[in-house]
PDB file of C-alpha atoms and ligand atoms in Angstrom:
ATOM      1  CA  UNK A   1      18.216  -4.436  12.451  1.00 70.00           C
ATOM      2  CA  UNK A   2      18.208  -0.547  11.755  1.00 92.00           C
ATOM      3  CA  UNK A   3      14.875   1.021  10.506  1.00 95.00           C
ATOM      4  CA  UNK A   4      15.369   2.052   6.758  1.00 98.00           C
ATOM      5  CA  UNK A   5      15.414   5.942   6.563  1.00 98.00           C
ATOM      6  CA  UNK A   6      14.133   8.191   3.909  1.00 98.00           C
ATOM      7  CA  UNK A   7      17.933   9.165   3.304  1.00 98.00           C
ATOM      8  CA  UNK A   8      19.081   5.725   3.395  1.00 98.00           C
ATOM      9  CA  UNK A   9      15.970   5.421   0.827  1.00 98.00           C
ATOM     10  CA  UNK A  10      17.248   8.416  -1.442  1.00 98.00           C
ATOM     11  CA  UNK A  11      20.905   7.037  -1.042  1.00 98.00           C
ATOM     12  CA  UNK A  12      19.849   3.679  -3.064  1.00 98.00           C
ATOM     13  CA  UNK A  13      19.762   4.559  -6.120  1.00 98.00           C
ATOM     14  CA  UNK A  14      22.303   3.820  -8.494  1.00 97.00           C
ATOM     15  CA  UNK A  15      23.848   1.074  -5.815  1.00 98.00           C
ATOM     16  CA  UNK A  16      21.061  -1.510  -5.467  1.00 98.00           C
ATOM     17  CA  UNK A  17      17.454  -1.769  -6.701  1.00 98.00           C
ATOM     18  CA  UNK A  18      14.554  -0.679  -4.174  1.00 98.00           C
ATOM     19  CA  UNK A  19      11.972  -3.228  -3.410  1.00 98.00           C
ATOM     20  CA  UNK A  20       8.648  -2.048  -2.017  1.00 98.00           C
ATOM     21  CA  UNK A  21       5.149  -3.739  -1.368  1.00 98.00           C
ATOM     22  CA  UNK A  22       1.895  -2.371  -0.432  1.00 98.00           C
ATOM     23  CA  UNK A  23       0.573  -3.712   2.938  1.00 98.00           C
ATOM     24  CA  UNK A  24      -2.668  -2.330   5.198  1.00 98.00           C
ATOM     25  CA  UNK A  25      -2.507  -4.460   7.858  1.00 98.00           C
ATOM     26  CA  UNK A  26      -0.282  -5.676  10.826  1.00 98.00           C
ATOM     27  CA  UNK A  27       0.253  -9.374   9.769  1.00 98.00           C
ATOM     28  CA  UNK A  28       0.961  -8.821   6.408  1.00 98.00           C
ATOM     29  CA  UNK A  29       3.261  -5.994   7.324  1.00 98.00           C
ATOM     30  CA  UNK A  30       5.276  -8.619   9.881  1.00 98.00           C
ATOM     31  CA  UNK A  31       5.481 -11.190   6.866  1.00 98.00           C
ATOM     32  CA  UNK A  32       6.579  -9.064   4.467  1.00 98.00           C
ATOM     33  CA  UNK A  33       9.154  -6.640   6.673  1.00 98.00           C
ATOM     34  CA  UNK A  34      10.472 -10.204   8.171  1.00 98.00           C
ATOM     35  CA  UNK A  35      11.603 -11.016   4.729  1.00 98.00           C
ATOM     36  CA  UNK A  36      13.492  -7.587   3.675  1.00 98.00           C
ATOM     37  CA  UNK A  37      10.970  -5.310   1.749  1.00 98.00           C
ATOM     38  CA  UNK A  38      12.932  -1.746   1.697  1.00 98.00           C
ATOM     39  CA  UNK A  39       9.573   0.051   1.883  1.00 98.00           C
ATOM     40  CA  UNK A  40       6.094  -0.915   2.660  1.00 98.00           C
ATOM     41  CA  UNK A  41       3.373   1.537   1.216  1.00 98.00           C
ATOM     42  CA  UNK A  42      -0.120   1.870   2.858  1.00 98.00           C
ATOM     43  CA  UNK A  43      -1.713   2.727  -0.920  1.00 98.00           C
ATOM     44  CA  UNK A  44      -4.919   3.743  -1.438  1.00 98.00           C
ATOM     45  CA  UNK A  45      -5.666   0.727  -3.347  1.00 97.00           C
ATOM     46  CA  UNK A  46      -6.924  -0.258   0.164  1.00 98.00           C
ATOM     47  CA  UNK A  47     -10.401   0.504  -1.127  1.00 97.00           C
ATOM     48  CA  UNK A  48     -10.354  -1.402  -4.007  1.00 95.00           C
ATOM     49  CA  UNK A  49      -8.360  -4.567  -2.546  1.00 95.00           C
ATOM     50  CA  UNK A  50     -10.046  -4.730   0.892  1.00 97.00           C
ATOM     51  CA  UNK A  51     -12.858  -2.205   1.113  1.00 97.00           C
ATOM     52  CA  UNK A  52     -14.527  -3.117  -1.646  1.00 96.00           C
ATOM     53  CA  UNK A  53     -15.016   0.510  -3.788  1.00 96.00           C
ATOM     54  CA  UNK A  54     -15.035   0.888  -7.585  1.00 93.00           C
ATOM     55  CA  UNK A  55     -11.895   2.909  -7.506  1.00 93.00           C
ATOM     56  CA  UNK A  56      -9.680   4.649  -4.848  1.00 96.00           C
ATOM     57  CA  UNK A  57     -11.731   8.095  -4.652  1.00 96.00           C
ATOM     58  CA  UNK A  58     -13.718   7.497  -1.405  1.00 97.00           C
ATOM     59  CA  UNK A  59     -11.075   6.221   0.702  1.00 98.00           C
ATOM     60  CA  UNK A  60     -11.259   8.921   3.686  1.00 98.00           C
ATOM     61  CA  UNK A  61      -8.568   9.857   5.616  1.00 98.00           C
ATOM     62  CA  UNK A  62      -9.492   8.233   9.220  1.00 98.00           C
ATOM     63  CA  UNK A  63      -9.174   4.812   6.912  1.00 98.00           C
ATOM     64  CA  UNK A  64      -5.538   5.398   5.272  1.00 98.00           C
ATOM     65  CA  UNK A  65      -4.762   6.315   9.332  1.00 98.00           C
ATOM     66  CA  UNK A  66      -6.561   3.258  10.599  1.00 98.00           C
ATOM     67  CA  UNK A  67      -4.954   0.811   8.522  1.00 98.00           C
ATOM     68  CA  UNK A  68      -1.348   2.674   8.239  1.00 98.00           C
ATOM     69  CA  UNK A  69      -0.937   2.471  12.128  1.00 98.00           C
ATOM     70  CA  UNK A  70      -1.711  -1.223  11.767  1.00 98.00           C
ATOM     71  CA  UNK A  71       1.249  -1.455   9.248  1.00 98.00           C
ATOM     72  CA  UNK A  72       3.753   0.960  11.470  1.00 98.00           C
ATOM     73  CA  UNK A  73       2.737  -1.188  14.317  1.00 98.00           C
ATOM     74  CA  UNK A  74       3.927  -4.642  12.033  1.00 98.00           C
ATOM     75  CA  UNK A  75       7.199  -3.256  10.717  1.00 98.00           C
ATOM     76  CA  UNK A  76      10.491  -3.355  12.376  1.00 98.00           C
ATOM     77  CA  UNK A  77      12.581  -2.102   9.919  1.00 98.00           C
ATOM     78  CA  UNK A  78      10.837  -1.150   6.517  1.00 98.00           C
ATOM     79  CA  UNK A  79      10.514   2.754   5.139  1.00 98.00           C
ATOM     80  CA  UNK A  80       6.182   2.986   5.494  1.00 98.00           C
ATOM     81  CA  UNK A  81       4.498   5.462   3.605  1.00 98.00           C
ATOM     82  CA  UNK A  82       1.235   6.358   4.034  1.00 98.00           C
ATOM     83  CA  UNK A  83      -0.689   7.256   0.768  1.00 98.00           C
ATOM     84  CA  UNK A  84      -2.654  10.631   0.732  1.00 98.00           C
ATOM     85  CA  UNK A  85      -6.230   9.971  -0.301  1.00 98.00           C
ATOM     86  CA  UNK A  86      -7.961  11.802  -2.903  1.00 97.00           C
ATOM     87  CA  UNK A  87      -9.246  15.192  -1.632  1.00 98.00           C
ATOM     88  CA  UNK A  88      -6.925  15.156   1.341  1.00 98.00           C
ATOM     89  CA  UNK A  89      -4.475  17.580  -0.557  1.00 98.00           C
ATOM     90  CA  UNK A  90      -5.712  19.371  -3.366  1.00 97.00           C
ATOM     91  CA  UNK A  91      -7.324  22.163  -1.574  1.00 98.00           C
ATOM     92  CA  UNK A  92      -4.362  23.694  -0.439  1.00 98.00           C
ATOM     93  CA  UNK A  93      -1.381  23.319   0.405  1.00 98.00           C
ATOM     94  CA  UNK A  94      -2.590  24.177   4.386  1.00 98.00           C
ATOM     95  CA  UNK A  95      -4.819  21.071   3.842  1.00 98.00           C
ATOM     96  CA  UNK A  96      -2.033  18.837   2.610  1.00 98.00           C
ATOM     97  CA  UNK A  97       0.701  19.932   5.942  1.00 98.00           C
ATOM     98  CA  UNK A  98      -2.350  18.882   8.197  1.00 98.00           C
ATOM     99  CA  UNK A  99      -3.099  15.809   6.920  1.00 98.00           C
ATOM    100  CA  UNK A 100       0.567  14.761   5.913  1.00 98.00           C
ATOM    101  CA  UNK A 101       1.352  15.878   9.644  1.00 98.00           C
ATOM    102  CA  UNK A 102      -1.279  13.501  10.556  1.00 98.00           C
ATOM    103  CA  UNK A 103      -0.142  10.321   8.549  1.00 98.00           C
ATOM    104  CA  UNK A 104       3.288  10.798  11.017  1.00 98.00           C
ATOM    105  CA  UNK A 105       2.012  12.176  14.190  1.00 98.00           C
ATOM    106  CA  UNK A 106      -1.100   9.413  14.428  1.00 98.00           C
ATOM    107  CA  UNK A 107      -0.322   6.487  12.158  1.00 98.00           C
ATOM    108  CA  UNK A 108       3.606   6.451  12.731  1.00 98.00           C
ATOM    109  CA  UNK A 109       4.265   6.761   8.636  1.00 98.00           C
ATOM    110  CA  UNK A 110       8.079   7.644   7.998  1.00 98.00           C
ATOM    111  CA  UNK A 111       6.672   9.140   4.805  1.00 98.00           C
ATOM    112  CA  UNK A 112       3.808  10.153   2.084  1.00 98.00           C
ATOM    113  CA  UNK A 113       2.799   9.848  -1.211  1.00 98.00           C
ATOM    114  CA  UNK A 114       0.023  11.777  -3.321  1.00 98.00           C
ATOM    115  CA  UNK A 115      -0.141  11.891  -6.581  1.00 98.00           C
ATOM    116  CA  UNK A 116       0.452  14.578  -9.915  1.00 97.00           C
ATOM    117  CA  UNK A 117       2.853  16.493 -11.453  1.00 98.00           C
ATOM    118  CA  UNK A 118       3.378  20.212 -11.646  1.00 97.00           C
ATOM    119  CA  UNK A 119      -0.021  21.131 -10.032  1.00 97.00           C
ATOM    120  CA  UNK A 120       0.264  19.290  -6.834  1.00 98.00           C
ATOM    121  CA  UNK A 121       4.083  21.220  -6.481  1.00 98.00           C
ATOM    122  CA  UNK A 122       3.469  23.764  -4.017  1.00 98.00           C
ATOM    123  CA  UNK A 123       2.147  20.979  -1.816  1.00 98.00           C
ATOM    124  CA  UNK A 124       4.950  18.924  -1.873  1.00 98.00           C
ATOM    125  CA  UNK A 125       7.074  22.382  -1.005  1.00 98.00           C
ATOM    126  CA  UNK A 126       4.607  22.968   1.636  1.00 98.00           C
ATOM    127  CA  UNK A 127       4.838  19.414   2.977  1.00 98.00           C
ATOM    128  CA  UNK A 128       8.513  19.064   2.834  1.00 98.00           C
ATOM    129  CA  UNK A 129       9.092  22.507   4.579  1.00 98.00           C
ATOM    130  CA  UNK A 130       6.652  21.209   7.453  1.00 98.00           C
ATOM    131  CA  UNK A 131       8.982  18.424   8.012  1.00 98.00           C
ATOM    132  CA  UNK A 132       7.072  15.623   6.013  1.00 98.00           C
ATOM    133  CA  UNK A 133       9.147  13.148   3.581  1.00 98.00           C
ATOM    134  CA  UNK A 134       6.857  13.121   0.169  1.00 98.00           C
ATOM    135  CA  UNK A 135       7.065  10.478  -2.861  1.00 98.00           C
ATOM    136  CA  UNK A 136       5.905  11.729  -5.884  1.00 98.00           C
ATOM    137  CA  UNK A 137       3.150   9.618  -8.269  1.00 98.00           C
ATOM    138  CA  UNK A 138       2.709  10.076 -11.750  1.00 98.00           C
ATOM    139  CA  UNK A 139       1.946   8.062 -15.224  1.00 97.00           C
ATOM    140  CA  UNK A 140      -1.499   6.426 -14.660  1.00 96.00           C
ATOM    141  CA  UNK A 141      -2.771   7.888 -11.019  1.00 94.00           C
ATOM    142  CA  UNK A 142      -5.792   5.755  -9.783  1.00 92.00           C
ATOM    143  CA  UNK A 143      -7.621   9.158  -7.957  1.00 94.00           C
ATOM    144  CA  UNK A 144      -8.322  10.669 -11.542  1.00 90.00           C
ATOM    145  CA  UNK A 145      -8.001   7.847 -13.850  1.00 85.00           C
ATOM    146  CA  UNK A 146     -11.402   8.586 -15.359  1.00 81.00           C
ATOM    147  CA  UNK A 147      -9.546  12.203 -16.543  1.00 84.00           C
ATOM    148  CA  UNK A 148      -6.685   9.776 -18.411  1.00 84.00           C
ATOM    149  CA  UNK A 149      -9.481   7.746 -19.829  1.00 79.00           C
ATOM    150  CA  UNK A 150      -9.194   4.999 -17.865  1.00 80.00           C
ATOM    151  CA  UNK A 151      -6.812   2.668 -16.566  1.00 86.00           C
ATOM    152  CA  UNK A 152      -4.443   2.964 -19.233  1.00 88.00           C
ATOM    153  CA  UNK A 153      -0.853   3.105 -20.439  1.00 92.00           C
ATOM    154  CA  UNK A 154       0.187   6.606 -20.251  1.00 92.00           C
ATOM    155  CA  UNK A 155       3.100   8.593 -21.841  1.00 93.00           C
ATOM    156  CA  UNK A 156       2.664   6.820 -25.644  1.00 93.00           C
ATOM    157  CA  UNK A 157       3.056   9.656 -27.672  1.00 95.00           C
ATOM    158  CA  UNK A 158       5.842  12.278 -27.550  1.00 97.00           C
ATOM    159  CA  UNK A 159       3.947  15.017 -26.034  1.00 96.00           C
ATOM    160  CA  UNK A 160       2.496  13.117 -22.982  1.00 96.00           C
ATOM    161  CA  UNK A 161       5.953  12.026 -22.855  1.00 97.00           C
ATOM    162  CA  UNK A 162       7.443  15.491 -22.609  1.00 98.00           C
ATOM    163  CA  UNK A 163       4.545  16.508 -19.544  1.00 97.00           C
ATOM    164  CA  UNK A 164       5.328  13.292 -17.251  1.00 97.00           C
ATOM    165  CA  UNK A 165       9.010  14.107 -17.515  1.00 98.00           C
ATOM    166  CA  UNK A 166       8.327  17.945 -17.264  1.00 98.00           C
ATOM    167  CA  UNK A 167       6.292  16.467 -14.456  1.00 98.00           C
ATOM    168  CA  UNK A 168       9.066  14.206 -12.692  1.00 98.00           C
ATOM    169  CA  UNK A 169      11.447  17.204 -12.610  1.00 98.00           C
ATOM    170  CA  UNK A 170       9.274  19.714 -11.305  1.00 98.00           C
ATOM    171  CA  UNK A 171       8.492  17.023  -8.335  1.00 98.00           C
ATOM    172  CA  UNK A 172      11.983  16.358  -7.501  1.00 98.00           C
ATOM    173  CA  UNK A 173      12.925  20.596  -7.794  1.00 98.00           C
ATOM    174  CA  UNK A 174      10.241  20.208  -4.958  1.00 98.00           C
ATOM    175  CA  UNK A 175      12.136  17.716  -2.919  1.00 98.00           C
ATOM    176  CA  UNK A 176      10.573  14.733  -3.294  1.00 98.00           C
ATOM    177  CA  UNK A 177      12.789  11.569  -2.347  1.00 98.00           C
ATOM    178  CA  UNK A 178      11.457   9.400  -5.066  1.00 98.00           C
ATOM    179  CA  UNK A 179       8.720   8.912  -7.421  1.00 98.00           C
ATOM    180  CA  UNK A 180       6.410   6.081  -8.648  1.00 98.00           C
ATOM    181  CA  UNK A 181       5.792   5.718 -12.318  1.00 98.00           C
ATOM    182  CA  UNK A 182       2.772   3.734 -13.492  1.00 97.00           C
ATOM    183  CA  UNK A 183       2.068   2.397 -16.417  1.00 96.00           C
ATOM    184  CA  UNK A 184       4.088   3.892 -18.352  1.00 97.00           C
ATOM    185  CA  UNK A 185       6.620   2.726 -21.524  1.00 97.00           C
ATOM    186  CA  UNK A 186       9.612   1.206 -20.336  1.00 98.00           C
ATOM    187  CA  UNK A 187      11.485   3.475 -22.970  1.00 97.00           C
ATOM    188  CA  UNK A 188      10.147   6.444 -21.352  1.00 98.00           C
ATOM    189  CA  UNK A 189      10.608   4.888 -17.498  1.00 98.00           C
ATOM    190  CA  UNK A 190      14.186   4.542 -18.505  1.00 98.00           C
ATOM    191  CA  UNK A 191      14.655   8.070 -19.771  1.00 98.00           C
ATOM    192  CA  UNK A 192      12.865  10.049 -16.534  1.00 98.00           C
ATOM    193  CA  UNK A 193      14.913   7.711 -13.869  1.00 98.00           C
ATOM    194  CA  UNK A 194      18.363   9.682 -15.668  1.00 98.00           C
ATOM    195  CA  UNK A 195      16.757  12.930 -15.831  1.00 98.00           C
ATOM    196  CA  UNK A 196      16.238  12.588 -11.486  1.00 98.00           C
ATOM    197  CA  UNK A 197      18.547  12.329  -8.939  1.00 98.00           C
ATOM    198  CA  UNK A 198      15.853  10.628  -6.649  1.00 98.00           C
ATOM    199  CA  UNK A 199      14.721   7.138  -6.979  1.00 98.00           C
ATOM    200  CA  UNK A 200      12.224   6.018  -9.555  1.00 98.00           C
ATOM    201  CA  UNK A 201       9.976   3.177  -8.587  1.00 98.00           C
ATOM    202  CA  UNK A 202       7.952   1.506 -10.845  1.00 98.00           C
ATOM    203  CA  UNK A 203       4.532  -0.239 -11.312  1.00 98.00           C
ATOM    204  CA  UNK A 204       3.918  -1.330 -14.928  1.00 97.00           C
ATOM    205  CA  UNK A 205       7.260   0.732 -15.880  1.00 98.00           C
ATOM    206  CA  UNK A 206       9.844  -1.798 -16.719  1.00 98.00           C
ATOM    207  CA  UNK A 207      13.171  -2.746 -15.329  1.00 98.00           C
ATOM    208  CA  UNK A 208      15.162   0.136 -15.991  1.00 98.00           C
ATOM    209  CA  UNK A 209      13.624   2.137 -12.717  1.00 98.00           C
ATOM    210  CA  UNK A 210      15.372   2.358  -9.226  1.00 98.00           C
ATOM    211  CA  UNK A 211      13.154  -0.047  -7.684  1.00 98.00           C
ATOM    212  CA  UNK A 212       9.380  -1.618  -8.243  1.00 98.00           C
ATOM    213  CA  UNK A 213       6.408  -1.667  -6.705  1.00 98.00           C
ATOM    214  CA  UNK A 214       3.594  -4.140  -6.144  1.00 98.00           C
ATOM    215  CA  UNK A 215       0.227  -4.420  -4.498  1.00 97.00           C
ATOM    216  CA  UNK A 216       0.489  -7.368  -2.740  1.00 98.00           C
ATOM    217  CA  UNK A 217      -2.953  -8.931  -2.475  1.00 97.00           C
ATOM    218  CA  UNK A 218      -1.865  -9.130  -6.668  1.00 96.00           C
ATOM    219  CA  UNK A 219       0.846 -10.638  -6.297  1.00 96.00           C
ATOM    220  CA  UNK A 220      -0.390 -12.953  -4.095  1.00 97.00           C
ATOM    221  CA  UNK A 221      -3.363 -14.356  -5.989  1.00 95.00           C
ATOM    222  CA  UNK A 222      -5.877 -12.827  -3.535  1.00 94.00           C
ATOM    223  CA  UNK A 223      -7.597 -10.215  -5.337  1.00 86.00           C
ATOM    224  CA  UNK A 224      -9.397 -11.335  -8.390  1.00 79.00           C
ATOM    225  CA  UNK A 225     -11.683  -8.796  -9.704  1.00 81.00           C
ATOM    226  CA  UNK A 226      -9.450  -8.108 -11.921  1.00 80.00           C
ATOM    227  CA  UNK A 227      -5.421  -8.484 -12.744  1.00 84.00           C
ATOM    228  CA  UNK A 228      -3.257  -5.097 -14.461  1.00 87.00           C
ATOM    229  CA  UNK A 229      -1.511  -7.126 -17.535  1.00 90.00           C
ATOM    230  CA  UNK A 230       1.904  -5.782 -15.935  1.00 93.00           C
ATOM    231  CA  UNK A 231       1.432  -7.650 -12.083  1.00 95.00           C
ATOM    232  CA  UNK A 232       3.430 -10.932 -11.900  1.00 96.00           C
ATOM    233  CA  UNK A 233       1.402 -13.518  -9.538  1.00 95.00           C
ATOM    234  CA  UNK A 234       4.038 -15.190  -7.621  1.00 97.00           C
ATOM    235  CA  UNK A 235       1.594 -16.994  -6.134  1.00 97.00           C
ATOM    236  CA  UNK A 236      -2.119 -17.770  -6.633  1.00 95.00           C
ATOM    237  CA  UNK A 237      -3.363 -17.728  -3.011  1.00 96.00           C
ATOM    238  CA  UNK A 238      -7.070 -17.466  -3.783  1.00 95.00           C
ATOM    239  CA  UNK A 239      -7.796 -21.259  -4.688  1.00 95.00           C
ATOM    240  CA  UNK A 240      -5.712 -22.681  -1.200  1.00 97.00           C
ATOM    241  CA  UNK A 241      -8.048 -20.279   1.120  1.00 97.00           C
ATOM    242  CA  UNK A 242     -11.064 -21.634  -0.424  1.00 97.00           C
ATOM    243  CA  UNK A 243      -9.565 -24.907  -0.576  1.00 98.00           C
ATOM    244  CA  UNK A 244      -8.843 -24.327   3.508  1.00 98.00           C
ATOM    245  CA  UNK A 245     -12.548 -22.702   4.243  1.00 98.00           C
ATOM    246  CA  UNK A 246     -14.277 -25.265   2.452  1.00 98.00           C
ATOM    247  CA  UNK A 247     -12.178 -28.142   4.311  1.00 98.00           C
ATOM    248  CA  UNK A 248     -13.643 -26.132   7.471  1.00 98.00           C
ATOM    249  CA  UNK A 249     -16.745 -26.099   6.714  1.00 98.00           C
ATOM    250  CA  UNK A 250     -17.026 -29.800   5.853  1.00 98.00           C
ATOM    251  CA  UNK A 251     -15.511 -30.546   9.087  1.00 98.00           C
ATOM    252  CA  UNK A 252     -17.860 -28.328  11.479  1.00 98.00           C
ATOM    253  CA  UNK A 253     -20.758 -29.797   9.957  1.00 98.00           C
ATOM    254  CA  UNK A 254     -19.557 -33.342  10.210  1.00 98.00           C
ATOM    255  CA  UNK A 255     -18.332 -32.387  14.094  1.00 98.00           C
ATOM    256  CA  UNK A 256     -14.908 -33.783  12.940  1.00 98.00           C
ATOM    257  CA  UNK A 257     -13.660 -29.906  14.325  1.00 98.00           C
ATOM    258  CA  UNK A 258     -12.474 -29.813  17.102  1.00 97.00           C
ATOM    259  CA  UNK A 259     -11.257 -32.370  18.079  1.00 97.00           C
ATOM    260  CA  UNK A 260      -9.311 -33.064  21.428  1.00 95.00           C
ATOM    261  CA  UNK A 261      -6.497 -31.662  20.143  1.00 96.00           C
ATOM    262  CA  UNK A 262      -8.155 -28.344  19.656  1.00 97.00           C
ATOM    263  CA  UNK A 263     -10.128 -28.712  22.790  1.00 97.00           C
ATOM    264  CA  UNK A 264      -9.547 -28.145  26.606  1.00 96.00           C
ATOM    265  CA  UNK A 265      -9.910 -30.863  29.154  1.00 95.00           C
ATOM    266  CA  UNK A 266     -10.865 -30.210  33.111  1.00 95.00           C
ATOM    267  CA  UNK A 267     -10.531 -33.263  35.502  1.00 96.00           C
ATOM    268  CA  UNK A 268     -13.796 -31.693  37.149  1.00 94.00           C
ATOM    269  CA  UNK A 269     -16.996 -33.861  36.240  1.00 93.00           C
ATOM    270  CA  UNK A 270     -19.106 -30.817  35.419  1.00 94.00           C
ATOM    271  CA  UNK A 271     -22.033 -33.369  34.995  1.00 92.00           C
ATOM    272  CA  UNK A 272     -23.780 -32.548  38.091  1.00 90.00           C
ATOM    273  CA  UNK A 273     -24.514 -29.099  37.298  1.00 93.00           C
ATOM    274  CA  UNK A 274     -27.580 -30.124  34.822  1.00 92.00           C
ATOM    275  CA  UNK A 275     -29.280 -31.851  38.004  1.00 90.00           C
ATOM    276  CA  UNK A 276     -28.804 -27.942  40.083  1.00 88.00           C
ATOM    277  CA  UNK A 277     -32.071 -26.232  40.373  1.00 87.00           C
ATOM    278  CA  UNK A 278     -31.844 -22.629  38.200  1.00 82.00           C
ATOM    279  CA  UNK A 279     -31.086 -19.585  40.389  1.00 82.00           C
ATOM    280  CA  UNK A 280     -33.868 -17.626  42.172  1.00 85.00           C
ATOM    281  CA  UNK A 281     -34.612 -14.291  40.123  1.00 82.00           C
ATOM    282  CA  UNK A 282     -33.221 -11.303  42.103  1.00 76.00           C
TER     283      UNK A 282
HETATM  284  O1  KIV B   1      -2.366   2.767  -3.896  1.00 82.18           O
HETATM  285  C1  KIV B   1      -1.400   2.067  -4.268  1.00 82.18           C
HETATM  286  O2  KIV B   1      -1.255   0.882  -3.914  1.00 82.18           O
HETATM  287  C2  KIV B   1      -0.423   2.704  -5.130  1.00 82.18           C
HETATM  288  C3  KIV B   1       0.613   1.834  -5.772  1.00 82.18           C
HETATM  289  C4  KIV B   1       0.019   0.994  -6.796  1.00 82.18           C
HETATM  290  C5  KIV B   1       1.762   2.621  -6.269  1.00 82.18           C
HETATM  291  O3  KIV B   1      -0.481   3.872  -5.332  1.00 82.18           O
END
């Protein structure tokens, strides 16, 4: 089993569609590589799915690291790509080649992603120059959501349309090797994933993109602050963990758990040692 490259990556579209999770730890990683996931992105939704912020803008750096080595170190042959966090690029393009550097160098990332169009352009040249794979991120982007009024559909009217595709071309020109669209019309999903030769992957974007993307702890029925409209729960893991810790719980307090089957046996009798007298203080 060959480790999926960024050109095998770039090389998919148009001959299969791309499917790509978010993980941030090394279990999940392990289940989800073991199964064929093409790519497995570290996304700063960490801090909203298992940090507990508001929103994604105080994930630091040392946490996207911490958590995408724990992914790298659960994936055998998935693309991983670590997500830049808000204020990690936008000062300058200097800033984004050392942190980008560090997503490979320390956390073992194949990849990264940071979000924007046009203005975040010379970074991506900067990054790509320096050796460092970039995906792109536009439609709704998380890190300045309050700027696009919220979490919201993006792209409705013709001239927003216009800027996200002005946007996707100006990110591939820059060498991206693929970009995620959120939450935008399926019409308009359709019409930016011809206008690129790189892969579009989407995320409340429709079908008619290269691939898809999903955070998982959605999918999976474990994070239930609140649910996008556009995430399909394939499962609803939530109620069986509760289900599982209350069954626990129950048991410990009833002394039902362990039982011998959970516990280790000694043919010593270990009695005697209440009847020893304590040890002399030094
Ligand atoms: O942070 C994240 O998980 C993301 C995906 C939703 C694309 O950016």
């Amino acid at each position: 089993m060959s480790r999926i490259t960024v050109k095998d990556f770039r090389e998919m579209k148009g001959r299969r569609k791309i499917a790509m999770l978010t993980a941030y730890d090394a279990s999940t990683a392990r289940l989800l590589d073991s199964v064929g996931a093409d790519s497995l992105l570290v996304g700063d939704s960490l801090g909203m799915v298992v940090l507990g912020y508001d929103s994604t803008v105080p994930v630091t750096m040392e946490q996207m690291l911490h958590h995408a080595g724990a992914v790298s170190r659960g994936t055998a042959r998935a693309l991983v790509i670590g997500d830049m966090p808000f204020g990690s690029y936008q000062v300058s393009p200097e800033q984004a080649v050392a942190n980008g550097i560090r997503f490979l160098k320390e956390a073992g990332c194949a990849a990264v992603k940071l979000e924007g169009g046009e203005e975040v352009c010379a970074a991506v040249r900067a990054l790509v120059r320096a050796g460092v794979p970039v995906m792109g991120h536009i439609g709704l982007t998380p890190q300045t959501a309050s700027q696009l009024g919220g979490f919201k559909v993006q792209g409705k009217d013709m001239a927003a349309a216009r800027k996200l595709l002005a946007d996707a071309k100006a990110l591939a020109a820059a060498g991206v090797f693929g970009i995620v669209l959120e939450a935008v019309p399926a019409s308009l999903a359709a019409i930016i994933t011809r206008a690129v030769a790189v892969p579009t992957i989407g995320i409340g974007a429709g079908p008619h993109c290269d691939g898809q993307v999903i955070v998982t702890n959605d999918m999976l029925g474990l994070f239930d602050k609140f649910v996008p409209s556009f995430v399909k729960q394939y499962v609803n893991l939530a109620p069986e963990m509760k289900k599982a810790a209350q069954a626990y719980i129950s048991e410990v307090a009833a002394g039902a758990f362990p039982g011998p089957e959970h516990s280790f046996a000694s043919t010593e009798d270990f009695s005697a040692l209440l009847d020893e007298p304590p040890p002399a203080c030094p």
